[in-house]
Short mmCIF file of C-alpha atoms in Angstrom, two decimals:
data_model
loop_
_atom_site.label_atom_id
_atom_site.label_comp_id
_atom_site.label_asym_id
_atom_site.label_seq_id
_atom_site.Cartn_x
_atom_site.Cartn_y
_atom_site.Cartn_z
CA MET A 1 -39.68 12.06 19.54
CA SER A 2 -41.38 8.70 19.17
CA SER A 3 -39.17 5.62 19.31
CA THR A 4 -39.99 4.81 15.68
CA GLU A 5 -39.12 8.24 14.30
CA LEU A 6 -35.82 8.19 12.44
CA ARG A 7 -33.15 10.82 12.99
CA HIS A 8 -32.06 12.81 9.96
CA THR A 9 -28.61 14.20 9.23
CA ALA A 10 -28.05 17.80 8.14
CA LEU A 11 -27.62 16.46 4.58
CA ASP A 12 -30.98 14.70 4.39
CA ALA A 13 -32.44 17.04 1.74
CA VAL A 14 -29.26 16.70 -0.36
CA HIS A 15 -29.50 12.89 -0.36
CA ARG A 16 -33.13 13.04 -1.45
CA SER A 17 -32.38 15.55 -4.21
CA LEU A 18 -29.71 13.11 -5.48
CA GLY A 19 -32.29 10.30 -5.60
CA ALA A 20 -30.71 8.24 -2.82
CA THR A 21 -32.29 5.00 -1.65
CA MET A 22 -32.65 5.61 2.09
CA THR A 23 -32.51 3.04 4.88
CA ASP A 24 -32.87 2.87 8.66
CA PHE A 25 -29.38 2.49 10.10
CA ALA A 26 -29.12 2.52 13.90
CA GLY A 27 -32.13 4.82 14.12
CA TRP A 28 -30.88 7.21 11.43
CA ASP A 29 -32.37 7.65 7.95
CA MET A 30 -29.23 7.15 5.86
CA PRO A 31 -28.41 6.84 2.14
CA LEU A 32 -27.86 3.21 1.19
CA ARG A 33 -26.92 3.99 -2.41
CA TYR A 34 -27.47 6.73 -4.99
CA GLY A 35 -27.20 4.56 -8.10
CA SER A 36 -25.12 1.42 -8.54
CA GLU A 37 -23.39 0.09 -5.40
CA ARG A 38 -20.70 -1.42 -7.63
CA ASP A 39 -20.02 1.89 -9.40
CA GLU A 40 -19.82 3.72 -6.06
CA HIS A 41 -17.43 1.08 -4.70
CA LEU A 42 -15.16 1.21 -7.76
CA ALA A 43 -15.15 5.03 -7.71
CA VAL A 44 -13.65 4.93 -4.19
CA ARG A 45 -11.05 2.36 -5.25
CA THR A 46 -10.00 4.25 -8.41
CA LYS A 47 -11.06 7.90 -8.00
CA ALA A 48 -13.03 9.24 -5.02
CA GLY A 49 -16.28 8.92 -3.08
CA LEU A 50 -18.17 11.37 -0.88
CA PHE A 51 -19.89 9.99 2.25
CA ASP A 52 -22.25 11.39 4.88
CA LEU A 53 -21.19 9.81 8.18
CA SER A 54 -23.06 12.20 10.44
CA HIS A 55 -24.67 9.27 12.25
CA MET A 56 -21.39 8.48 14.06
CA GLY A 57 -21.37 9.34 17.77
CA GLU A 58 -19.01 12.08 18.95
CA ILE A 59 -18.33 12.26 22.70
CA THR A 60 -16.02 14.95 24.10
CA VAL A 61 -13.95 14.26 27.20
CA THR A 62 -12.27 17.25 28.86
CA GLY A 63 -10.56 18.12 32.12
CA ALA A 64 -7.32 17.70 34.03
CA GLU A 65 -7.86 13.93 34.35
CA ALA A 66 -9.36 13.32 30.90
CA ALA A 67 -6.41 11.13 29.87
CA ALA A 68 -6.52 9.19 33.16
CA LEU A 69 -10.26 8.61 32.75
CA LEU A 70 -9.83 7.31 29.19
CA ASP A 71 -6.95 5.07 30.23
CA PHE A 72 -9.23 3.57 32.90
CA ALA A 73 -12.34 3.35 30.71
CA LEU A 74 -10.74 2.04 27.49
CA VAL A 75 -8.26 -0.76 26.76
CA GLY A 76 -5.77 1.50 24.93
CA ASN A 77 -2.97 3.70 26.23
CA ILE A 78 -4.61 7.05 25.54
CA ALA A 79 -2.26 9.20 27.64
CA THR A 80 0.51 8.52 25.10
CA VAL A 81 -1.50 9.87 22.14
CA GLY A 82 0.03 13.18 21.05
CA VAL A 83 -2.05 16.31 20.49
CA GLY A 84 -3.31 16.18 16.91
CA ARG A 85 -3.09 12.40 16.70
CA ALA A 86 -5.75 9.67 16.85
CA ARG A 87 -5.84 6.07 18.04
CA TYR A 88 -8.00 3.05 17.27
CA THR A 89 -9.10 1.39 20.50
CA MET A 90 -11.98 -0.42 22.21
CA ILE A 91 -14.21 -0.08 25.23
CA CYS A 92 -14.87 -3.39 26.98
CA GLN A 93 -17.11 -4.72 29.72
CA ALA A 94 -15.63 -5.92 33.01
CA ASP A 95 -15.78 -9.48 31.58
CA GLY A 96 -13.67 -8.40 28.58
CA GLY A 97 -16.54 -8.41 26.06
CA ILE A 98 -16.31 -5.64 23.43
CA LEU A 99 -18.85 -2.83 23.89
CA ASP A 100 -17.57 -0.92 20.84
CA ASP A 101 -14.52 -0.12 18.79
CA LEU A 102 -13.62 3.56 18.79
CA ILE A 103 -11.35 6.21 17.37
CA VAL A 104 -10.06 8.68 19.97
CA TYR A 105 -8.66 12.03 18.81
CA ARG A 106 -6.56 14.17 21.14
CA LEU A 107 -7.66 17.69 20.21
CA ALA A 108 -5.74 19.55 22.94
CA GLU A 109 -3.73 18.82 26.08
CA THR A 110 -6.86 18.08 28.15
CA GLU A 111 -9.47 17.57 25.38
CA TYR A 112 -10.32 14.37 23.56
CA MET A 113 -13.01 13.39 21.07
CA VAL A 114 -14.21 9.78 21.21
CA VAL A 115 -15.98 8.63 18.04
CA ALA A 116 -18.32 5.68 18.56
CA ASN A 117 -20.36 3.64 16.12
CA ALA A 118 -23.90 4.95 15.61
CA SER A 119 -25.50 1.80 17.00
CA ASN A 120 -23.42 2.00 20.20
CA ALA A 121 -23.13 5.76 20.79
CA GLN A 122 -25.56 5.79 23.73
CA VAL A 123 -23.99 2.68 25.29
CA VAL A 124 -20.50 4.23 25.04
CA LEU A 125 -21.74 7.57 26.39
CA ASP A 126 -23.39 5.85 29.36
CA ALA A 127 -20.32 3.71 30.08
CA LEU A 128 -17.91 6.68 29.92
CA THR A 129 -20.21 8.77 32.12
CA GLU A 130 -20.41 5.97 34.68
CA ARG A 131 -16.66 5.32 34.58
CA ALA A 132 -15.90 9.06 35.01
CA ALA A 133 -16.95 8.91 38.70
CA GLY A 134 -14.05 10.10 40.83
CA PHE A 135 -12.10 11.63 37.93
CA ASP A 136 -11.64 15.37 37.39
CA ALA A 137 -13.07 15.12 33.88
CA GLU A 138 -16.30 15.88 32.04
CA VAL A 139 -17.98 13.59 29.50
CA ARG A 140 -20.14 15.50 27.00
CA ASP A 141 -22.57 14.17 24.41
CA ASP A 142 -21.60 16.06 21.23
CA ARG A 143 -23.56 13.96 18.73
CA ASP A 144 -25.65 16.98 17.71
CA ALA A 145 -22.65 19.32 17.57
CA TYR A 146 -21.10 17.70 14.48
CA ALA A 147 -21.88 16.66 10.96
CA LEU A 148 -19.27 14.30 9.47
CA ILE A 149 -18.38 14.16 5.78
CA ALA A 150 -15.75 11.79 4.40
CA VAL A 151 -13.87 11.95 1.10
CA GLN A 152 -12.21 8.60 0.34
CA GLY A 153 -10.13 7.36 -2.57
CA PRO A 154 -6.87 8.03 -4.41
CA GLU A 155 -8.08 11.40 -5.79
CA SER A 156 -9.20 12.66 -2.35
CA PRO A 157 -5.97 14.52 -1.43
CA GLY A 158 -6.07 16.52 -4.66
CA ILE A 159 -9.75 17.34 -4.28
CA LEU A 160 -9.33 18.51 -0.70
CA LYS A 161 -6.15 20.49 -1.46
CA SER A 162 -8.13 22.61 -3.92
CA LEU A 163 -10.37 23.75 -1.04
CA THR A 164 -7.98 24.21 1.89
CA ASP A 165 -4.58 25.61 2.75
CA ALA A 166 -4.23 23.14 5.66
CA ASP A 167 -1.04 21.06 5.51
CA LEU A 168 -2.53 17.85 4.12
CA ASP A 169 0.87 16.47 3.12
CA GLY A 170 1.99 16.73 6.75
CA LEU A 171 -1.22 15.12 8.04
CA LYS A 172 -0.29 11.54 8.89
CA TYR A 173 -2.58 8.52 8.93
CA TYR A 174 -4.53 8.55 12.22
CA ALA A 175 -4.11 12.26 12.82
CA GLY A 176 -6.36 15.31 12.81
CA LEU A 177 -5.84 19.04 12.52
CA PRO A 178 -8.10 22.07 12.65
CA GLY A 179 -8.43 23.93 9.37
CA THR A 180 -10.78 25.63 6.97
CA VAL A 181 -12.25 23.75 4.00
CA ALA A 182 -14.18 25.80 1.41
CA GLY A 183 -14.45 28.56 4.03
CA VAL A 184 -15.93 26.19 6.62
CA PRO A 185 -14.10 25.56 9.94
CA ALA A 186 -13.41 21.83 10.25
CA LEU A 187 -11.46 19.21 12.10
CA ILE A 188 -9.66 17.47 9.23
CA ALA A 189 -8.87 13.84 10.09
CA ARG A 190 -7.11 11.14 8.07
CA THR A 191 -8.41 7.77 9.26
CA GLY A 192 -10.96 6.09 6.99
CA TYR A 193 -12.80 2.80 6.78
CA THR A 194 -12.42 1.90 3.12
CA GLY A 195 -8.84 0.72 2.71
CA GLU A 196 -8.10 3.87 0.71
CA ASP A 197 -6.46 7.17 1.57
CA GLY A 198 -9.00 9.76 2.57
CA PHE A 199 -10.22 12.35 4.98
CA GLU A 200 -13.03 12.92 7.47
CA LEU A 201 -14.30 16.45 8.02
CA PHE A 202 -16.01 17.18 11.34
CA VAL A 203 -18.04 20.39 10.95
CA LYS A 204 -21.01 22.15 12.51
CA PRO A 205 -24.27 20.75 11.10
CA GLU A 206 -25.25 24.16 9.72
CA HIS A 207 -22.15 24.08 7.46
CA ALA A 208 -22.67 20.55 6.14
CA VAL A 209 -24.65 21.31 2.97
CA GLU A 210 -22.30 24.10 1.91
CA LEU A 211 -19.25 21.86 2.44
CA TRP A 212 -20.80 18.84 0.68
CA GLN A 213 -21.64 20.97 -2.36
CA ALA A 214 -18.16 22.52 -2.47
CA LEU A 215 -16.56 19.05 -2.34
CA ALA A 216 -18.92 17.69 -5.01
CA LYS A 217 -18.03 20.60 -7.31
CA ALA A 218 -14.28 20.34 -6.63
CA GLY A 219 -14.42 16.61 -7.38
CA GLU A 220 -16.35 16.86 -10.65
CA GLY A 221 -13.26 16.58 -12.85
CA ALA A 222 -11.70 13.87 -10.68
CA GLY A 223 -14.55 11.35 -10.85
CA LEU A 224 -15.90 11.94 -7.33
CA VAL A 225 -19.34 10.42 -6.73
CA PRO A 226 -21.67 10.42 -3.70
CA CYS A 227 -21.52 7.05 -1.94
CA GLY A 228 -23.94 5.28 0.39
CA LEU A 229 -23.57 2.86 3.28
CA SER A 230 -23.83 -0.18 1.03
CA CYS A 231 -20.50 0.39 -0.73
CA ARG A 232 -18.93 1.51 2.56
CA ASP A 233 -19.68 -2.01 3.79
CA THR A 234 -18.13 -3.79 0.78
CA LEU A 235 -15.10 -1.46 0.89
CA ARG A 236 -14.41 -2.16 4.59
CA LEU A 237 -15.01 -5.89 4.04
CA GLU A 238 -12.39 -6.02 1.26
CA ALA A 239 -10.03 -4.10 3.56
CA GLY A 240 -10.60 -6.70 6.32
CA MET A 241 -11.92 -4.09 8.75
CA PRO A 242 -14.26 -5.30 11.51
CA LEU A 243 -17.85 -4.07 11.88
CA TYR A 244 -19.47 -3.94 15.29
CA GLY A 245 -22.32 -6.44 15.58
CA HIS A 246 -20.59 -8.69 13.03
CA GLU A 247 -16.88 -9.29 13.78
CA LEU A 248 -17.08 -7.56 17.18
CA THR A 249 -19.68 -8.25 19.90
CA THR A 250 -20.02 -8.32 23.68
CA SER A 251 -19.54 -12.11 23.56
CA LEU A 252 -16.03 -11.68 22.12
CA THR A 253 -12.91 -10.17 23.68
CA PRO A 254 -10.38 -8.26 21.55
CA PHE A 255 -8.22 -11.42 21.69
CA ASP A 256 -11.03 -13.56 20.26
CA ALA A 257 -11.32 -11.03 17.42
CA GLY A 258 -7.59 -11.19 16.62
CA LEU A 259 -7.22 -7.60 17.82
CA GLY A 260 -5.45 -8.23 21.11
CA ARG A 261 -2.83 -5.68 20.04
CA VAL A 262 -5.23 -2.86 21.00
CA VAL A 263 -5.14 -3.97 24.68
CA LYS A 264 -2.26 -2.19 26.44
CA PHE A 265 -1.46 -4.07 29.63
CA GLU A 266 1.74 -2.05 30.06
CA LYS A 267 -0.16 1.15 30.94
CA GLU A 268 -0.19 2.20 34.57
CA GLY A 269 -3.14 1.55 36.85
CA ASP A 270 -6.25 -0.51 36.49
CA PHE A 271 -8.65 -0.39 33.57
CA VAL A 272 -12.10 -1.88 33.07
CA GLY A 273 -11.69 -5.49 31.98
CA ARG A 274 -7.96 -5.79 32.81
CA GLU A 275 -8.29 -8.99 34.84
CA ALA A 276 -10.62 -10.76 32.38
CA LEU A 277 -8.49 -9.66 29.42
CA THR A 278 -5.29 -10.91 31.10
CA GLU A 279 -6.94 -14.34 31.28
CA ALA A 280 -8.22 -14.05 27.69
CA ALA A 281 -4.71 -13.23 26.48
CA ALA A 282 -3.30 -16.29 28.24
CA ARG A 283 -6.03 -18.52 26.76
CA ALA A 284 -5.45 -17.16 23.26
CA GLY A 285 -1.72 -17.81 23.63
CA GLN A 286 -2.11 -21.45 24.64
CA ASN A 287 -5.14 -22.57 22.71
CA PRO A 288 -6.36 -20.05 20.18
CA PRO A 289 -10.14 -19.76 19.98
CA ARG A 290 -11.77 -19.50 16.58
CA VAL A 291 -9.73 -17.30 14.27
CA LEU A 292 -11.03 -14.56 11.99
CA VAL A 293 -10.18 -15.45 8.38
CA GLY A 294 -11.07 -14.43 4.87
CA LEU A 295 -13.05 -16.71 2.55
CA ILE A 296 -13.19 -16.36 -1.24
CA ALA A 297 -15.92 -18.20 -3.14
CA GLU A 298 -15.11 -20.60 -5.92
CA GLY A 299 -18.68 -20.20 -7.21
CA ARG A 300 -21.11 -17.26 -7.45
CA ARG A 301 -23.31 -17.72 -4.38
CA VAL A 302 -22.97 -15.02 -1.75
CA PRO A 303 -22.44 -15.96 1.92
CA ARG A 304 -24.25 -13.93 4.57
CA ALA A 305 -23.67 -13.27 8.26
CA GLY A 306 -24.70 -16.26 10.37
CA TYR A 307 -24.13 -18.92 7.69
CA ALA A 308 -22.23 -21.97 8.94
CA VAL A 309 -18.68 -22.68 7.74
CA VAL A 310 -18.19 -26.42 7.25
CA ALA A 311 -15.43 -28.97 6.64
CA GLY A 312 -15.77 -32.76 6.42
CA GLY A 313 -19.48 -32.51 7.22
CA GLU A 314 -18.80 -30.71 10.52
CA VAL A 315 -19.55 -27.08 11.41
CA ILE A 316 -16.18 -25.39 12.02
CA GLY A 317 -17.20 -21.76 12.13
CA GLU A 318 -19.58 -18.98 11.20
CA VAL A 319 -19.66 -16.21 8.62
CA THR A 320 -19.70 -12.73 10.19
CA SER A 321 -19.85 -10.61 7.00
CA GLY A 322 -20.30 -11.57 3.36
CA ALA A 323 -20.86 -9.77 0.05
CA PRO A 324 -19.92 -9.79 -3.61
CA SER A 325 -16.48 -8.15 -3.96
CA PRO A 326 -16.44 -5.66 -6.85
CA THR A 327 -12.61 -5.55 -6.74
CA LEU A 328 -12.07 -9.34 -6.77
CA GLY A 329 -15.12 -10.11 -8.90
CA LYS A 330 -16.15 -12.93 -6.55
CA PRO A 331 -18.20 -13.31 -3.35
CA ILE A 332 -16.09 -12.92 -0.19
CA ALA A 333 -16.67 -13.32 3.53
CA MET A 334 -15.06 -12.88 6.90
CA ALA A 335 -15.66 -15.77 9.29
CA TYR A 336 -14.55 -17.11 12.64
CA VAL A 337 -13.29 -20.68 12.11
CA ASP A 338 -11.63 -23.30 14.31
CA ALA A 339 -7.86 -22.76 14.45
CA ALA A 340 -7.24 -26.12 12.74
CA HIS A 341 -8.89 -24.77 9.57
CA ALA A 342 -7.61 -21.18 9.75
CA ALA A 343 -4.36 -21.43 7.78
CA PRO A 344 -4.50 -19.78 4.34
CA GLY A 345 -4.94 -22.45 1.67
CA THR A 346 -6.68 -24.94 4.00
CA GLU A 347 -8.48 -27.48 1.79
CA GLY A 348 -12.07 -28.68 1.98
CA VAL A 349 -13.69 -25.63 3.58
CA GLY A 350 -17.18 -24.60 2.51
CA VAL A 351 -20.10 -22.42 3.49
CA ASP A 352 -23.54 -23.89 4.03
CA ILE A 353 -25.75 -21.77 1.77
CA ARG A 354 -29.33 -23.00 2.19
CA GLY A 355 -28.28 -26.63 2.58
CA SER A 356 -25.67 -26.65 -0.19
CA HIS A 357 -22.00 -26.73 0.86
CA GLU A 358 -20.36 -24.20 -1.45
CA PRO A 359 -16.54 -24.45 -1.72
CA TYR A 360 -14.47 -21.54 -0.38
CA GLU A 361 -10.75 -20.74 -0.28
CA VAL A 362 -9.34 -19.70 3.12
CA VAL A 363 -7.15 -16.58 2.78
CA ALA A 364 -5.36 -14.17 5.08
CA LEU A 365 -7.01 -10.81 5.68
CA PRO A 366 -7.28 -8.24 4.20
CA PHE A 367 -8.57 -9.23 0.75
CA TYR A 368 -7.43 -5.89 -0.64
CA LYS A 369 -4.50 -3.62 0.19
CA ARG A 370 -3.93 -0.37 -1.67
CA GLN A 371 -0.62 0.32 -3.35
CA LYS A 372 1.13 2.98 -1.28
#
């Protein structure tokens, strides 16, 4: 395979038949949108959306010391995750910099599935393989073993219930259970990256088209629409969820990103980055670095990643993600700003958009929280 050749998911032909606008995302040819990004976004907020997330990187870790390996390799306390549950965590460098944020599912007593971002899957696989030395555990690249379909939005439980007898009501947030959906064997997970209730279905690639079509048909009366990566980005931005390469990078520790809670110092034994992260935690406690905040535009101009945040003629921060918010009806952004300007309601903050300092309101994240 040449380095320029894009990878295709098992649903590639389906996306093309639906008229999707395709884009290169982390080496995968992925649907950006099918029609209107705004309509897709609002469908997820009010009804339901269907996503192909088969570009995510699944890595299986098995063996008697699988939990011990993951506790050493990641910053979270993985040994305490119950079978059938999942945990949000991170993998860091020795200097505390974030290599990726992950979801780890415990599938069985000695079997875990680590789900990495598409752009970092190889990096995470390499790091876990390297860190497995000396542990009685196997790290397996399962990226080609799964297709991943997500149904997100308030109508998603009803749509899925019509296709499975799995106990969806008993499936908690950040949990996963094996079941059958539309006759297809699946790992049914309830995590999501949209701020809405929803499910992720890990299936064999050869079952992906059949499952997608069954979900699309089941959702016809409930307003389900296929959704691309573009609205996934605006949905996660409204929900204040970080995106690797934007809010999370190797130059930031979890404490810099306001996500120090994922680092579990209380777990036994050493883990990669423990010493550097102990120092980062102490620094953050005494003199917080730049703080991740929300910004809401007073005008119509959209901020983009890398734009400077300004106050009193000085640069006080940088935008990490920005987009028009279909839910709020205004442009929004996440940005790291100096602690002195991070309090919600701070006056005089703007974003430098091509030389013009556009006024912005500083708000607490997230911008949007669903009604339970």
